[in-house]
Structures are given as C-alpha cells and as structure tokens.
mmCIF file of C-alpha atoms in Angstrom:
data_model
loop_
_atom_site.group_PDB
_atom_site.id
_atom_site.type_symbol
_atom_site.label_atom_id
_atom_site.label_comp_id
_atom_site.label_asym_id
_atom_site.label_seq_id
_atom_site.Cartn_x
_atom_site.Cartn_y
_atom_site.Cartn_z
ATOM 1 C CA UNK A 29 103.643 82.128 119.805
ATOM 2 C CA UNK A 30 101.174 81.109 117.352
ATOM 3 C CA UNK A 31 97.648 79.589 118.256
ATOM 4 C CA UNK A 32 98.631 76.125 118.583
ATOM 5 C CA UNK A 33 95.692 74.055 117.528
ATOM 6 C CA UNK A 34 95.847 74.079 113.812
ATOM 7 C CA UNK A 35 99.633 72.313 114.081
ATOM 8 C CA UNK A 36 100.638 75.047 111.882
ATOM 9 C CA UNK A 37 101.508 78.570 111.989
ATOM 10 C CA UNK A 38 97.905 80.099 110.975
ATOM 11 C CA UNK A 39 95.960 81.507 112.487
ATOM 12 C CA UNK A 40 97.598 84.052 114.530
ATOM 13 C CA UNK A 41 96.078 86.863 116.475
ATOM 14 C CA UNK A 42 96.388 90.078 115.341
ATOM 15 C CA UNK A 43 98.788 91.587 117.483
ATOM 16 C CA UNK A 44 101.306 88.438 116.354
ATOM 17 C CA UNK A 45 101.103 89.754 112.872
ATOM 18 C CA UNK A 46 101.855 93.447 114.527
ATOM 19 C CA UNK A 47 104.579 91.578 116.426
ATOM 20 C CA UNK A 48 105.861 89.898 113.660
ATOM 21 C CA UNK A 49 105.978 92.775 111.407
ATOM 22 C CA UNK A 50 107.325 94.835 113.956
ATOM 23 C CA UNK A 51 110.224 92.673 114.719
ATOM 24 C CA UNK A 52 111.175 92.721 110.510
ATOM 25 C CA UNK A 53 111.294 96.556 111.081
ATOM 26 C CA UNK A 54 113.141 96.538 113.782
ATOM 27 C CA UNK A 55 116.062 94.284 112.204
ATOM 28 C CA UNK A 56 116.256 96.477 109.735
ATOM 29 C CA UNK A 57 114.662 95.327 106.768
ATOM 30 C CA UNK A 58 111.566 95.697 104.366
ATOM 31 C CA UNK A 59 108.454 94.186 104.857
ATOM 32 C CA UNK A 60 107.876 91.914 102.119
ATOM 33 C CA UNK A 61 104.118 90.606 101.437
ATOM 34 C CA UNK A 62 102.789 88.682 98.245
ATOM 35 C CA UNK A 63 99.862 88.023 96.362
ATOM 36 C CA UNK A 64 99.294 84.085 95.616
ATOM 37 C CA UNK A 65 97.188 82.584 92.884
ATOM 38 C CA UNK A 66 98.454 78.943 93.603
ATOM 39 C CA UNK A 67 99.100 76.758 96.259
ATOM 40 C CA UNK A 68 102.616 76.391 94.228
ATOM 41 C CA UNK A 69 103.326 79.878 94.067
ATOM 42 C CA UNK A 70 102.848 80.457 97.732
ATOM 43 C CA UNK A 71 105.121 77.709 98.764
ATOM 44 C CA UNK A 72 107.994 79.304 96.947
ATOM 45 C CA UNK A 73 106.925 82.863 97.975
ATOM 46 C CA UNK A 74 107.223 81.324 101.839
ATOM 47 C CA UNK A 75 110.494 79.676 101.100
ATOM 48 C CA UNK A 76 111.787 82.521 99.811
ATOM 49 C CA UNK A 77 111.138 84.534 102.829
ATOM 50 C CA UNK A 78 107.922 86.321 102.593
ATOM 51 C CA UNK A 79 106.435 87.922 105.432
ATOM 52 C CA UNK A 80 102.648 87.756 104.440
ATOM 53 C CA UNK A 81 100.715 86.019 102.046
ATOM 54 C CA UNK A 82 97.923 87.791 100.797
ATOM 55 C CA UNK A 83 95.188 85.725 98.909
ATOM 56 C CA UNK A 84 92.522 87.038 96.542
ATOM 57 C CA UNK A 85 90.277 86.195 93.305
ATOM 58 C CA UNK A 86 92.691 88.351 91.095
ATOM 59 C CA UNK A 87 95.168 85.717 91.730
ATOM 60 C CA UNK A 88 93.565 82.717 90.330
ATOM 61 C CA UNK A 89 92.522 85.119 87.350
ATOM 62 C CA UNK A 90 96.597 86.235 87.066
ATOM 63 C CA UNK A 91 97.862 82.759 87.253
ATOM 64 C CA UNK A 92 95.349 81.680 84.875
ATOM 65 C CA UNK A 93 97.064 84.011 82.188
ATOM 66 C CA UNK A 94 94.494 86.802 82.504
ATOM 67 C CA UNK A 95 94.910 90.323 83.590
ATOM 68 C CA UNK A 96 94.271 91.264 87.118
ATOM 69 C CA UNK A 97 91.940 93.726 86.425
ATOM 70 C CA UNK A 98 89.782 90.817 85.498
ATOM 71 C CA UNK A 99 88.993 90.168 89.423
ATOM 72 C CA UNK A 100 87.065 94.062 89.802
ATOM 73 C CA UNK A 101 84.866 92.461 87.160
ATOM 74 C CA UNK A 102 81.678 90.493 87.206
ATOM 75 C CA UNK A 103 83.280 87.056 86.392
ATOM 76 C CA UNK A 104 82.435 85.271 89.876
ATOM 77 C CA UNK A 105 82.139 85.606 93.143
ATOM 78 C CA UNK A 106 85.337 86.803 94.488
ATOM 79 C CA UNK A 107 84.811 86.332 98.213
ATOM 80 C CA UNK A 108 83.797 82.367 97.384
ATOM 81 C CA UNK A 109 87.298 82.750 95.423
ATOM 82 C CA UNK A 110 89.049 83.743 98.198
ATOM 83 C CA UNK A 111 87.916 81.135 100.508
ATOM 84 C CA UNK A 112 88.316 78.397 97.692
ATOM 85 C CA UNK A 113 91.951 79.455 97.028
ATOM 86 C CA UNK A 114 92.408 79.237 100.331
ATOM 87 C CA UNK A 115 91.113 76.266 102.237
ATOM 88 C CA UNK A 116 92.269 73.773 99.405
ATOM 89 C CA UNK A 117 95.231 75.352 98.110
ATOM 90 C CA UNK A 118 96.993 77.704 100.014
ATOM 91 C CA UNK A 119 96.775 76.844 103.951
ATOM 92 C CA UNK A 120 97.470 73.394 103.367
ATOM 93 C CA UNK A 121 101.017 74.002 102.129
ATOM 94 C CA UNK A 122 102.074 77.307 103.961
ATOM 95 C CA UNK A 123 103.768 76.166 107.016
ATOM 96 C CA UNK A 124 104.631 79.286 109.343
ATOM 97 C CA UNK A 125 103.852 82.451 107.453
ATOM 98 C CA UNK A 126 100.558 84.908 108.218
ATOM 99 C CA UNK A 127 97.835 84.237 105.471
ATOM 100 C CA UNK A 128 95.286 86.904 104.951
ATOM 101 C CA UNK A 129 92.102 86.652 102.976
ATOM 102 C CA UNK A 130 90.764 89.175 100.059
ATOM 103 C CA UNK A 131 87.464 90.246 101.194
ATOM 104 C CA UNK A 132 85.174 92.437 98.730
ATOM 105 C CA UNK A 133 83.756 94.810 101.244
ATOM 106 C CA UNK A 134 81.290 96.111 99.545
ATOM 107 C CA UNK A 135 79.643 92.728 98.230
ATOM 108 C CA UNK A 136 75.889 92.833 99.190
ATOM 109 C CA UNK A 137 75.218 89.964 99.363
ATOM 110 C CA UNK A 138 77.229 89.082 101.966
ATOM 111 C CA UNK A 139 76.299 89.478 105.778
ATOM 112 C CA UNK A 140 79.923 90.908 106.237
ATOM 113 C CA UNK A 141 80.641 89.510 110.123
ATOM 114 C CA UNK A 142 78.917 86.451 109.109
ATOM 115 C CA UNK A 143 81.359 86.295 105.903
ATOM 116 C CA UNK A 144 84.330 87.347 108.396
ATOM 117 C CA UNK A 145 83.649 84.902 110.637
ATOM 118 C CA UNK A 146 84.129 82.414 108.006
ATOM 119 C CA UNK A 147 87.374 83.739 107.239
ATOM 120 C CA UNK A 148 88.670 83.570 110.977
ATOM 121 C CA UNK A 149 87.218 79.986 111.208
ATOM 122 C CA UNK A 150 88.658 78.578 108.406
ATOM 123 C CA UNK A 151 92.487 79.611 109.483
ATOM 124 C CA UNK A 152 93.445 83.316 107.967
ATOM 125 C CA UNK A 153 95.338 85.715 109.806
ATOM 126 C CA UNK A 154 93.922 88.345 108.747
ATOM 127 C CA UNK A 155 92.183 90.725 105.745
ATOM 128 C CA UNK A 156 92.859 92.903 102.977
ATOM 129 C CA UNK A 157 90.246 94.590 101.262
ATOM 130 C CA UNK A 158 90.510 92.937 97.678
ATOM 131 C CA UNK A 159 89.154 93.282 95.273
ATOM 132 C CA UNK A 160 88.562 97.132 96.167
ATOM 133 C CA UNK A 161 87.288 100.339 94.361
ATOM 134 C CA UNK A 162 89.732 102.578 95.435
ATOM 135 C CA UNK A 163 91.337 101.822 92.344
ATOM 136 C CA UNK A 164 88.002 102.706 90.341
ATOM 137 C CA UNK A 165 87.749 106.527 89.583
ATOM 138 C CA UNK A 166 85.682 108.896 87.361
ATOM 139 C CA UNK A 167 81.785 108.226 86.403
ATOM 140 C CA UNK A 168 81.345 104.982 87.628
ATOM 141 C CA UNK A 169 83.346 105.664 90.997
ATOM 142 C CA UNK A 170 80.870 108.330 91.641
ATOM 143 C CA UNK A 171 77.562 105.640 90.895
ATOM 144 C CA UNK A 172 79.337 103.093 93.352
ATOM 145 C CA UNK A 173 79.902 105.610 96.179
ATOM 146 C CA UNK A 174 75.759 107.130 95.452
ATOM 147 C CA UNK A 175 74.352 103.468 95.381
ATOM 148 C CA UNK A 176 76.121 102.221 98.138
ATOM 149 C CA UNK A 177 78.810 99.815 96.831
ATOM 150 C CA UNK A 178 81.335 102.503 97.953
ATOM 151 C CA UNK A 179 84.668 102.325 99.796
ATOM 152 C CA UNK A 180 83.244 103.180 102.824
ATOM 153 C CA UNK A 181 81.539 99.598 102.462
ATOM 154 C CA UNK A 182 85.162 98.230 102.805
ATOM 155 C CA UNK A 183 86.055 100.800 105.988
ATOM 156 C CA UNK A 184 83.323 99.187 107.901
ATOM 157 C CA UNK A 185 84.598 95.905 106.672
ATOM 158 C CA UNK A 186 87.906 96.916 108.074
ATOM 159 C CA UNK A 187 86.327 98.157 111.321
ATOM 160 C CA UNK A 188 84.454 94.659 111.610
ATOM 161 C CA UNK A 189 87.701 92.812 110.844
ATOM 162 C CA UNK A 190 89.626 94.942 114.130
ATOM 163 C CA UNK A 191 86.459 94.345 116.292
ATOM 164 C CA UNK A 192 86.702 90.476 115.709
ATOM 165 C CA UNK A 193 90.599 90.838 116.272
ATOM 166 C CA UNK A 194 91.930 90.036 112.543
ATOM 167 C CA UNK A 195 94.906 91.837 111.435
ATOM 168 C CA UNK A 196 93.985 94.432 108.697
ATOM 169 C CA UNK A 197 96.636 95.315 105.715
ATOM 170 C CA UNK A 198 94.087 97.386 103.454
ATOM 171 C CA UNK A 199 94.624 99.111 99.932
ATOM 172 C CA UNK A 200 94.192 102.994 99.390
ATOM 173 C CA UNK A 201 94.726 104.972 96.669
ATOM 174 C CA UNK A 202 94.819 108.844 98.205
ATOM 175 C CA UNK A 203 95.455 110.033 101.442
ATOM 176 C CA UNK A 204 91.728 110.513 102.291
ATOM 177 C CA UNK A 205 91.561 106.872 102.121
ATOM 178 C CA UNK A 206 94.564 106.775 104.651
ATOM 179 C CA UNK A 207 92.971 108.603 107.292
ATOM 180 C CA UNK A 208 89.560 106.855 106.948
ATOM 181 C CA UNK A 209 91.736 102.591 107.425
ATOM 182 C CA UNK A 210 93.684 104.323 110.171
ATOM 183 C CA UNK A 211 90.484 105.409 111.890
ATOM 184 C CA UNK A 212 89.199 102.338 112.227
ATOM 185 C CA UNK A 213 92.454 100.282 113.198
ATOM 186 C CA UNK A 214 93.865 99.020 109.955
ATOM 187 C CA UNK A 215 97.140 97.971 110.794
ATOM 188 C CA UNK A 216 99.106 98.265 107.383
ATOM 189 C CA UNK A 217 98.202 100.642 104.401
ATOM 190 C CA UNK A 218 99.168 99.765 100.872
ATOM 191 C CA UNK A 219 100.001 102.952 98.412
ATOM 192 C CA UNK A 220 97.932 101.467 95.403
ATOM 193 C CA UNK A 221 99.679 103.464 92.701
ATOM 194 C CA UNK A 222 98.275 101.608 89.762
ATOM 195 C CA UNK A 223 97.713 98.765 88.048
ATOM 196 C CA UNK A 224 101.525 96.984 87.702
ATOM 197 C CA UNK A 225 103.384 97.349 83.932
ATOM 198 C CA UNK A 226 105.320 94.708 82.625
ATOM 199 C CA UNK A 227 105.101 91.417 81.630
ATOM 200 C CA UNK A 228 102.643 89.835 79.074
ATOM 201 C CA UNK A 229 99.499 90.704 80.741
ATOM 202 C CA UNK A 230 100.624 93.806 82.796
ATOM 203 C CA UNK A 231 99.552 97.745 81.417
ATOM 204 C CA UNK A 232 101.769 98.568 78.887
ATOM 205 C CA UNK A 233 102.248 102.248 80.424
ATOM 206 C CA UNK A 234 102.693 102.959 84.037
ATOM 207 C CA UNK A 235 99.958 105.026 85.438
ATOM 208 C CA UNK A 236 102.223 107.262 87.160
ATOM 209 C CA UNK A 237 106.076 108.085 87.003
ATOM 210 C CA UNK A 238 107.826 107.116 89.413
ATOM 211 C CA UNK A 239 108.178 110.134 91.306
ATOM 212 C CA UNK A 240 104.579 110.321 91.722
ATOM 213 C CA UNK A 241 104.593 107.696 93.014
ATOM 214 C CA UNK A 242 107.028 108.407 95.489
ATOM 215 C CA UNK A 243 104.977 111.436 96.335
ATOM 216 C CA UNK A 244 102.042 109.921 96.741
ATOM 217 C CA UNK A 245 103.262 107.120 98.636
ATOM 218 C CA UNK A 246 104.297 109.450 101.117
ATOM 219 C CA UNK A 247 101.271 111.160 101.073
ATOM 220 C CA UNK A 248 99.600 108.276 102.172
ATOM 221 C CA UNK A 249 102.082 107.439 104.778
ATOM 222 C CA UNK A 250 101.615 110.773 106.377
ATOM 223 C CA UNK A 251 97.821 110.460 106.282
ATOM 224 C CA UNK A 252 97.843 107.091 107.786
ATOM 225 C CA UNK A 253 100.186 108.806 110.696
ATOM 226 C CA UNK A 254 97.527 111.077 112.009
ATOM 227 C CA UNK A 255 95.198 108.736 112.867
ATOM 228 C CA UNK A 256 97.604 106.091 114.260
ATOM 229 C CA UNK A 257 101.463 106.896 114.022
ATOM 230 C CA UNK A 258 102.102 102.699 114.679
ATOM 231 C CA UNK A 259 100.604 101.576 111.111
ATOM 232 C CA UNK A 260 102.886 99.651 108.907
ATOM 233 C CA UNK A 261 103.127 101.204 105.259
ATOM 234 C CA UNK A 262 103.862 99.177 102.062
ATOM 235 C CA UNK A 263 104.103 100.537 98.737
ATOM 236 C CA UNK A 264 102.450 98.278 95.522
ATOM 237 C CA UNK A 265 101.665 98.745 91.897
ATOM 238 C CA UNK A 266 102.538 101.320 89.014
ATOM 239 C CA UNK A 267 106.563 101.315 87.769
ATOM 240 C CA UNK A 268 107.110 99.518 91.117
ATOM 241 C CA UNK A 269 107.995 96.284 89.729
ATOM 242 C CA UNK A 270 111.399 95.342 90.799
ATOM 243 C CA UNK A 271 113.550 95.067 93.980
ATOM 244 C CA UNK A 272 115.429 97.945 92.931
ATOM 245 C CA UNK A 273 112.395 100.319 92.135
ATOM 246 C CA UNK A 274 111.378 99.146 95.750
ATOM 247 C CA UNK A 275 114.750 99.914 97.358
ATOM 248 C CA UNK A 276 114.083 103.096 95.470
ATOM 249 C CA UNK A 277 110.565 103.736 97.006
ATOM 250 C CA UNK A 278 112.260 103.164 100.405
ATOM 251 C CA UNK A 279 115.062 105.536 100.349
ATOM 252 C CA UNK A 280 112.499 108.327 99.204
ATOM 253 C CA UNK A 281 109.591 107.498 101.502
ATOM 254 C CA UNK A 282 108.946 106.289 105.034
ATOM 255 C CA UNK A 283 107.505 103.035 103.995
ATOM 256 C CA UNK A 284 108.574 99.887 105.464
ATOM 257 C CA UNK A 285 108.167 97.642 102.365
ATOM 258 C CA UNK A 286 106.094 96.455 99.585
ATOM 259 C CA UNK A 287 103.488 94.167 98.428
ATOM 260 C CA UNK A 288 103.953 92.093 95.492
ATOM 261 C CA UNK A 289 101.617 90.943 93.261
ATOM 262 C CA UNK A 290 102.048 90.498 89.463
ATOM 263 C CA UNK A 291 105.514 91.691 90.068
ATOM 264 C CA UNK A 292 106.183 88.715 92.094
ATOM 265 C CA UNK A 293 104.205 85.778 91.542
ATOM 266 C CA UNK A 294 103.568 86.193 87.990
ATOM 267 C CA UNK A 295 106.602 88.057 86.018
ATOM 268 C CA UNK A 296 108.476 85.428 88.098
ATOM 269 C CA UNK A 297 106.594 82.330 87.061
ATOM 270 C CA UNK A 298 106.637 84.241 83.268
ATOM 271 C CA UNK A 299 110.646 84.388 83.036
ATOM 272 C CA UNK A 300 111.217 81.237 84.345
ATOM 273 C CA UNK A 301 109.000 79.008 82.504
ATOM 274 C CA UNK A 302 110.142 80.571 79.365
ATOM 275 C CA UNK A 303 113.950 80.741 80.269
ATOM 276 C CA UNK A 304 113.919 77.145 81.266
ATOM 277 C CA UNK A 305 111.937 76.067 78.271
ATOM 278 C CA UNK A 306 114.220 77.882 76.191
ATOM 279 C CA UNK A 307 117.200 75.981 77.595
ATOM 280 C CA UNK A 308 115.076 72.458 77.217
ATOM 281 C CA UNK A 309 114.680 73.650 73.952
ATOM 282 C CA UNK A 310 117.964 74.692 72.554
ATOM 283 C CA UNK A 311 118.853 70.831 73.282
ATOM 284 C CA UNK A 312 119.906 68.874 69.913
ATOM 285 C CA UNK A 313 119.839 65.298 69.521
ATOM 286 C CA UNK A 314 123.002 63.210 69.247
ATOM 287 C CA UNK A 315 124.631 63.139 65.273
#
C-alpha cells in the first residue's frame, strides 16, 4: 500500500518500489521505466503502462527540441530543473506510478541531504543520479574525479538517498561503477551504453554495436551481483532504441528491462506529430 496522505500513489517507501518491481519480475515481464520532459508525456507514458517515471533536466532540454547532452552542460541548474518539472508538471498528473527525481550528485552547491530532503518532501519516490559523469570520459573525466566533482560525489548521494529510505535506480557506465551503487544499496543499475541514435536530435552513430552492448550490459549485471545479488538491472542508451533491440538485450543478458528516454518520449512524440500532420496535411479542399 502506498503512503496514503498525498491521495495519490507518490510517495512510496522504498521497499514498495522493490515490491513493485519485484512483483513485474515475477509475472514475467520487463521492467519498463521512462524519462519525462512534460507533464503530457508522462501521462501517456503511465497510461501506457510504465513502471517508473524518471524525471530530470535533460528532459525539458529533449522536449524542447534540443539534444540531451545539453543537460551535462552549464545551461542551468539541473537539480532546480528537476524539482520544477516535477512539482508543477509531473506529480500533479501521474496518478499511481513511482516518480523518481534526477539529482546531480556532484553539484556543490548543494547541501546534498538538505537537497534530498527536498526531494522526499515534495512527493518523489525515489532518485536517479542524473545528470551524471559516468558518461564523461577522457581529459576532462580525469579533472572532475581530481577536483572533486567526481562520481564518487553521486555514490555518496546514493548512499544518502538509502539512509533516508528513497529508492535508488542509478546510471553506470562500467562494472567498477556497478560494484561501487551496489555497495551502498542502490536498488536498480542502468547499463548506460551511450548516448541514444536516432531521431532528429539523437547521435547519428551508435557508440557501441550492439553486441557490446550486450557484453557490457552483462558486465554490469554481474558486477552489481557481488555486492547485492537482489538489484534490479535495466539496460538504456546506444543502438537500444526499440522494443525489439530490448527484447534482444533480454534474451542475451540477465537484465530485467530497460529505461527509456529519447527512445520513448521523444522519437515517439517525433513520429507522431509528423505522421499525423502529414495526414492533416494531405487533406484537399472540396472541387
């Protein structure tokens, strides 16, 4: 049962997300999260049967027509984003769902249990560490980890979040990562395999094939397994972009399902505004 007081389904405890999850797995099916940008988008996403809704600033940049990659830059203040996005546009309209807030970790400005706090007050279920730099490698990886905007800032964001009894569902990018979320309690790990091709604002070039993406993937999950064999694992990013290169994913990997972002909210939003424009469009007026 969900906390009653809100009249909705948010906020739940942690261990109802677990529960929740858990009882998806055990019917047999994938775990399906989604990233929302609108208060729209994560209407549909809910009535479509979503299992999480995961809110973050490179939403409101996606659905704005912008790449995502625009929310690891320095065009706001992504953890006033994610509140924003959420208290006046996306927990007013999701009914039943889980809603978890992007928190940038490593932010230092922010007085992280103060900040967490305000995400538990305000209704989320929950965390994901968004935006994050495990997807930032080479020279300027290496400055963030030596000047201490690293992604150990967003493990001890993680650790706070389990402390105050949020549900964690965190993005890595190699099993190192893995083993340092499990350690201190994430409760689903997302294989970040790259940035998502496709569609008009998507890479052009996936940043992996697909079988290394598989391999990584699993990777991951067997990382995440040493330190706690109960995590739930979700695969996101790279040439996984439809339901069948999930269904692929799955077959090959012990995963339990997938996180949608651009492959959800946006290519989806994309086809169907132009289809159905199209078809307005095509009309001719009487002879």
């Amino acid at each position: 049962m969900a906390n009653q007081w809100t009249g909705k389904g948010n906020p739940y405890t942690k261990q109802e997300v677990r529960d929740r999850f858990q009882k998806t797995v055990n019917d047999g099916k994938a775990i399906i999260a989604a990233g929302a940008g609108t208060g729209i988008s994560a209407k549909f996403i809910e009535r479509g049967g979503a299992d999480l809704i995961i809110i973050y600033n490179s939403g409101r940049f996606r659905m704005a027509g912008h790449g995502s990659a625009a929310g690891l830059m320095a065009y706001g203040d992504a953890n006033a984003e994610a509140l924003d996005l959420g208290e006046f546009e996306v927990l007013p309209v999701v009914d039943e769902i889980p809603v978890v807030c992007g928190v940038h970790g490593s932010d230092p400005r922010r007085r992280m249990w103060h900040h967490l706090l305000k995400v538990k007050d305000m209704g989320f279920s929950g965390v994901n560490n968004f935006p994050t730099h495990c997807v930032v490698d080479g020279h300027f990886r290496r400055v963030l980890e030596e000047t201490g905007m690293g992604f150990h800032k967003e493990v001890e964001m993680v650790d706070l979040a389990t402390k105050m009894d949020l549900f964690s569902i965190v993005y890595v990018a190699t099993a190192e990562e893995a083993r340092q979320m499990a350690h201190v309690g994430a409760d689903a790990i997302i294989s970040h395999v790259g940035t998502t091709i496709g569609g008009s604002i998507g890479v052009t070039g996936a940043t992996c094939s697909m079988d290394e993406a598989i391999e990584r993937t699993q990777e991951i999950v067997e990382a995440g397994k040493e330190g706690n064999p109960d995590i739930f694992f979700l695969a996101h990013g790279g040439p996984i972009m439809s339901p069948e290169d999930v269904r692929m994913v799955l077959d090959r990997t012990d995963a339990h399902g997938f996180v949608g972002a651009s492959s959800l909210e946006r290519m989806g939003v994309e086809r169907s505004l132009e289809t159905l424009t199209r078809e307005f469009k095509s009309l001719a007026l009487k002879k």
